[in-house]
CSV table of C-alpha atoms in Angstrom, one decimal:
chain,number,residue,atom,x,y,z
A,1,UNK,CA,0.0,0.0,0.0
A,2,UNK,CA,1.3,3.4,-0.8
A,3,UNK,CA,0.0,7.0,-0.8
A,4,UNK,CA,-0.1,9.2,-3.8
A,5,UNK,CA,1.4,12.5,-2.7
A,6,UNK,CA,1.8,15.3,-5.1
A,7,UNK,CA,-1.5,17.1,-5.8
A,8,UNK,CA,-4.8,17.6,-4.1
A,9,UNK,CA,-7.9,16.9,-6.2
A,10,UNK,CA,-11.6,17.9,-5.9
A,11,UNK,CA,-12.4,14.2,-6.3
A,12,UNK,CA,-13.1,13.4,-2.7
A,13,UNK,CA,-9.8,14.9,-1.6
A,14,UNK,CA,-7.8,12.4,-3.5
A,15,UNK,CA,-4.1,13.1,-3.7
A,16,UNK,CA,-2.1,11.9,-6.6
A,17,UNK,CA,1.4,10.9,-7.6
A,18,UNK,CA,3.0,8.7,-10.3
A,19,UNK,CA,1.5,5.2,-10.3
A,20,UNK,CA,3.2,1.9,-10.9
A,21,UNK,CA,2.5,0.5,-14.3
A,22,UNK,CA,0.1,-2.5,-14.1
A,23,UNK,CA,2.2,-4.7,-16.3
A,24,UNK,CA,5.1,-4.0,-13.9
A,25,UNK,CA,2.8,-4.8,-11.0
A,26,UNK,CA,1.8,-8.1,-12.7
A,27,UNK,CA,5.5,-9.1,-13.1
A,28,UNK,CA,6.2,-8.1,-9.5
A,29,UNK,CA,3.1,-10.0,-8.3
A,30,UNK,CA,4.2,-13.1,-10.2
A,31,UNK,CA,7.5,-13.0,-8.4
A,32,UNK,CA,6.1,-12.5,-4.9
A,33,UNK,CA,4.8,-8.9,-4.9
A,34,UNK,CA,1.7,-9.9,-3.1
A,35,UNK,CA,3.7,-11.3,-0.2
A,36,UNK,CA,5.8,-8.1,0.0
A,37,UNK,CA,2.7,-6.0,0.0
A,38,UNK,CA,1.5,-7.5,3.3
A,39,UNK,CA,1.8,-5.3,6.3
A,40,UNK,CA,5.3,-5.1,7.7
A,41,UNK,CA,4.3,-6.7,11.0
A,42,UNK,CA,3.1,-9.8,9.1
A,43,UNK,CA,6.2,-10.0,6.9
A,44,UNK,CA,8.5,-9.9,9.9
A,45,UNK,CA,6.5,-12.0,12.3
A,46,UNK,CA,4.5,-14.6,10.3
A,47,UNK,CA,2.0,-16.6,12.3
A,48,UNK,CA,3.3,-20.0,13.5
A,49,UNK,CA,2.2,-22.7,11.1
A,50,UNK,CA,1.2,-20.3,8.4
A,51,UNK,CA,2.7,-21.1,5.0
A,52,UNK,CA,3.6,-18.6,2.3
A,53,UNK,CA,0.7,-19.8,0.2
A,54,UNK,CA,-1.7,-19.2,3.0
A,55,UNK,CA,-0.4,-15.7,3.6
A,56,UNK,CA,-0.6,-14.8,-0.1
A,57,UNK,CA,-4.0,-16.3,-0.3
A,58,UNK,CA,-5.2,-14.2,2.6
A,59,UNK,CA,-3.9,-11.1,1.0
A,60,UNK,CA,-5.5,-11.8,-2.4
A,61,UNK,CA,-8.8,-12.7,-0.8
A,62,UNK,CA,-9.1,-9.9,1.7
A,63,UNK,CA,-12.2,-7.7,1.8
A,64,UNK,CA,-11.9,-4.5,-0.3
A,65,UNK,CA,-13.2,-1.5,1.7
A,66,UNK,CA,-14.1,2.0,0.5
A,67,UNK,CA,-14.5,3.5,-2.9
A,68,UNK,CA,-11.8,3.0,-5.6
A,69,UNK,CA,-12.4,5.6,-8.4
A,70,UNK,CA,-9.4,4.6,-10.5
A,71,UNK,CA,-8.6,1.1,-11.5
A,72,UNK,CA,-5.7,-0.1,-13.7
A,73,UNK,CA,-6.0,-3.7,-15.1
A,74,UNK,CA,-3.3,-5.4,-17.2
A,75,UNK,CA,-1.6,-8.7,-17.8
A,76,UNK,CA,1.8,-10.3,-18.5
A,77,UNK,CA,2.8,-13.8,-19.5
A,78,UNK,CA,5.1,-15.9,-17.5
A,79,UNK,CA,6.5,-19.4,-17.8
A,80,UNK,CA,5.5,-22.2,-15.4
A,81,UNK,CA,5.9,-25.9,-15.1
A,82,UNK,CA,2.8,-28.1,-15.5
A,83,UNK,CA,2.9,-31.9,-15.6
A,84,UNK,CA,6.6,-31.8,-16.5
A,85,UNK,CA,6.2,-29.3,-19.3
A,86,UNK,CA,7.0,-25.6,-19.4
A,87,UNK,CA,3.9,-23.6,-20.5
A,88,UNK,CA,3.1,-19.9,-20.8
A,89,UNK,CA,0.3,-18.6,-18.6
A,90,UNK,CA,-1.4,-15.1,-18.2
A,91,UNK,CA,-1.0,-13.3,-14.9
A,92,UNK,CA,-3.6,-10.6,-14.6
A,93,UNK,CA,-3.6,-7.9,-12.0
A,94,UNK,CA,-5.8,-5.0,-10.8
A,95,UNK,CA,-4.2,-1.9,-9.1
A,96,UNK,CA,-6.6,0.6,-7.6
A,97,UNK,CA,-6.4,4.0,-5.9
A,98,UNK,CA,-9.1,4.8,-3.3
A,99,UNK,CA,-10.6,8.2,-2.3
A,100,UNK,CA,-7.9,8.5,0.5
A,101,UNK,CA,-5.1,8.4,-2.1
A,102,UNK,CA,-4.1,4.8,-1.1
A,103,UNK,CA,-2.8,2.7,-4.0
A,104,UNK,CA,-3.0,-1.1,-3.6
A,105,UNK,CA,-2.8,-4.3,-5.7
A,106,UNK,CA,-6.4,-5.4,-5.3
A,107,UNK,CA,-6.3,-8.7,-7.2
A,108,UNK,CA,-4.2,-11.2,-9.0
A,109,UNK,CA,-5.1,-14.2,-11.0
A,110,UNK,CA,-3.3,-16.8,-13.2
A,111,UNK,CA,-5.0,-18.4,-16.2
A,112,UNK,CA,-4.3,-20.0,-19.6
A,113,UNK,CA,-5.2,-16.8,-21.6
A,114,UNK,CA,-6.6,-13.3,-21.5
A,115,UNK,CA,-10.0,-14.4,-22.9
A,116,UNK,CA,-13.1,-12.4,-21.9
A,117,UNK,CA,-14.6,-15.0,-19.6
A,118,UNK,CA,-11.4,-15.0,-17.6
A,119,UNK,CA,-11.4,-11.3,-17.2
A,120,UNK,CA,-15.1,-11.2,-16.4
A,121,UNK,CA,-14.7,-13.7,-13.6
A,122,UNK,CA,-11.7,-11.9,-12.3
A,123,UNK,CA,-13.6,-8.5,-12.1
A,124,UNK,CA,-16.6,-10.2,-10.6
A,125,UNK,CA,-14.4,-11.7,-7.9
A,126,UNK,CA,-13.3,-8.2,-7.0
A,127,UNK,CA,-16.9,-7.0,-6.8
A,128,UNK,CA,-17.7,-10.0,-4.5
A,129,UNK,CA,-14.8,-8.9,-2.2
A,130,UNK,CA,-16.3,-5.4,-2.0
A,131,UNK,CA,-14.9,-3.4,-4.9
A,132,UNK,CA,-17.1,-0.3,-5.5
A,133,UNK,CA,-17.0,3.3,-6.7
A,134,UNK,CA,-14.9,2.6,-9.8
A,135,UNK,CA,-15.2,5.7,-12.1
A,136,UNK,CA,-12.4,5.1,-14.6
A,137,UNK,CA,-10.8,1.8,-15.8
A,138,UNK,CA,-7.4,2.2,-17.5
A,139,UNK,CA,-6.1,-0.6,-19.7
A,140,UNK,CA,-4.8,-1.5,-23.2
A,141,UNK,CA,-7.3,-2.1,-26.0
A,142,UNK,CA,-7.6,-5.8,-25.5
A,143,UNK,CA,-11.1,-6.8,-26.5
A,144,UNK,CA,-11.5,-9.2,-23.6
A,145,UNK,CA,-10.6,-6.5,-21.0
A,146,UNK,CA,-12.9,-3.9,-22.6
A,147,UNK,CA,-15.9,-6.3,-22.8
A,148,UNK,CA,-15.4,-7.5,-19.2
A,149,UNK,CA,-15.0,-4.0,-17.8
A,150,UNK,CA,-18.1,-2.8,-19.6
A,151,UNK,CA,-20.1,-5.7,-18.4
A,152,UNK,CA,-19.0,-5.9,-14.8
A,153,UNK,CA,-17.8,-2.4,-13.7
A,154,UNK,CA,-19.9,-0.1,-16.0
A,155,UNK,CA,-17.3,2.6,-15.6
A,156,UNK,CA,-15.6,5.0,-18.2
A,157,UNK,CA,-12.9,3.2,-20.1
A,158,UNK,CA,-9.5,4.9,-20.7
A,159,UNK,CA,-7.3,3.5,-23.4
A,160,UNK,CA,-3.8,3.5,-22.1
A,161,UNK,CA,-1.8,6.2,-23.8
A,162,UNK,CA,1.4,4.2,-23.8
A,163,UNK,CA,-0.2,1.2,-25.5
A,164,UNK,CA,-1.9,3.5,-28.0
A,165,UNK,CA,1.4,5.1,-28.9
A,166,UNK,CA,2.9,1.7,-29.6
A,167,UNK,CA,-0.1,0.9,-31.9
A,168,UNK,CA,0.2,4.3,-33.6
A,169,UNK,CA,3.9,4.1,-34.2
A,170,UNK,CA,3.5,0.6,-35.8
A,171,UNK,CA,1.9,2.5,-38.8
A,172,UNK,CA,5.0,4.7,-39.3
A,173,UNK,CA,8.4,3.9,-40.7
A,174,UNK,CA,11.3,3.7,-38.3
A,175,UNK,CA,12.8,7.0,-39.4
A,176,UNK,CA,9.5,8.8,-39.0
A,177,UNK,CA,8.4,7.5,-35.6
A,178,UNK,CA,10.0,10.3,-33.6
A,179,UNK,CA,8.1,12.9,-35.7
A,180,UNK,CA,4.8,11.0,-35.3
A,181,UNK,CA,5.4,10.6,-31.6
A,182,UNK,CA,6.1,14.4,-31.2
A,183,UNK,CA,3.1,15.4,-33.2
A,184,UNK,CA,0.7,13.2,-31.2
A,185,UNK,CA,2.4,14.3,-28.0
A,186,UNK,CA,1.2,17.9,-28.6
A,187,UNK,CA,-2.3,16.8,-27.8
A,188,UNK,CA,-1.4,16.0,-24.2
A,189,UNK,CA,0.0,19.4,-23.3
A,190,UNK,CA,-3.2,21.2,-24.1
A,191,UNK,CA,-4.8,23.1,-21.2
A,192,UNK,CA,-8.4,21.9,-21.8
A,193,UNK,CA,-10.3,18.9,-23.1
A,194,UNK,CA,-11.7,21.0,-26.0
A,195,UNK,CA,-8.3,22.2,-27.0
A,196,UNK,CA,-6.9,18.7,-26.8
A,197,UNK,CA,-9.7,17.3,-29.1
A,198,UNK,CA,-9.1,20.1,-31.6
A,199,UNK,CA,-5.4,19.4,-31.6
A,200,UNK,CA,-6.0,15.6,-31.9
A,201,UNK,CA,-8.1,16.1,-35.0
A,202,UNK,CA,-5.6,18.5,-36.5
A,203,UNK,CA,-2.8,16.1,-36.0
A,204,UNK,CA,-4.8,13.2,-37.5
A,205,UNK,CA,-5.5,15.3,-40.6
A,206,UNK,CA,-1.8,16.2,-40.9
A,207,UNK,CA,-0.7,12.6,-40.7
A,208,UNK,CA,-3.6,11.1,-42.7
A,209,UNK,CA,-2.2,11.7,-46.3
A,210,UNK,CA,1.1,10.0,-45.5
A,211,UNK,CA,-0.1,7.4,-43.0
A,212,UNK,CA,-3.7,6.6,-43.8
A,213,UNK,CA,-3.9,3.7,-41.4
A,214,UNK,CA,-2.6,5.9,-38.6
A,215,UNK,CA,-5.2,8.6,-39.5
A,216,UNK,CA,-8.0,6.0,-39.3
A,217,UNK,CA,-6.6,4.7,-36.0
A,218,UNK,CA,-6.7,8.2,-34.5
A,219,UNK,CA,-10.3,8.7,-35.7
A,220,UNK,CA,-11.3,5.5,-34.0
A,221,UNK,CA,-9.4,6.0,-30.8
A,222,UNK,CA,-10.0,9.7,-30.0
A,223,UNK,CA,-12.8,9.3,-27.4
A,224,UNK,CA,-11.0,6.3,-25.7
A,225,UNK,CA,-7.6,7.9,-25.5
A,226,UNK,CA,-8.9,11.2,-24.2
A,227,UNK,CA,-11.5,9.8,-21.8
A,228,UNK,CA,-9.3,10.8,-18.8
A,229,UNK,CA,-9.9,14.5,-19.6
A,230,UNK,CA,-13.4,14.3,-18.1
A,231,UNK,CA,-11.7,13.8,-14.7
A,232,UNK,CA,-9.9,16.4,-12.5
A,233,UNK,CA,-7.2,18.3,-14.3
A,234,UNK,CA,-4.7,17.6,-11.5
A,235,UNK,CA,-5.0,13.9,-12.2
A,236,UNK,CA,-4.5,13.8,-15.9
A,237,UNK,CA,-0.8,13.0,-16.0
A,238,UNK,CA,-1.4,10.0,-13.7
A,239,UNK,CA,-4.5,8.5,-15.2
A,240,UNK,CA,-3.9,8.7,-19.0
A,241,UNK,CA,-1.8,5.5,-18.8
């Protein structure tokens, strides 16, 4: 658990600082992050007869209390041994920030793939444990995540800016990617949502003749990439990705 420090927001007094990336959290969780996130007293003085699996299980199944307006969900793939074979499995993770500015890993699950039913059951398990008050879900544009989030959480969805930029740059040649990145980056330094949308469309039109697929991608992604701009201005740099 950690507190976000830098700015005070009108959103229930929430204070903000730079969050950990969810993919990074997933990798940390896969290597024991959940155990390290236990309270210090539990880490230093484990209960007699309590195994590591039991302690991690208790952490991942604890009751979730309070409202969590911002939720990041993501996945990574790791290798594991099953029946004498090395196989790749998906580790999915949810990281939330509550109205007191506390950031926590709220859930972790391992499965064969990132299919929609897997994500749906994962998010429903968070709801059963008490997750509530989610206003914005930040993730990549994986169809399984989007469908599950819409079905279970009914919150605004924010397409991760970092993932979007990777998708966008894939439509430009290697020698032109710096220019494309700089052009799109001008959107995110605008002072208002209206100005950002105007700049987004201007950049899309400038790039369209040379990169038609990129222009089409920007047309399709505008609302999702700029969704964070309906939230407090002080939070923008923390919740766009």
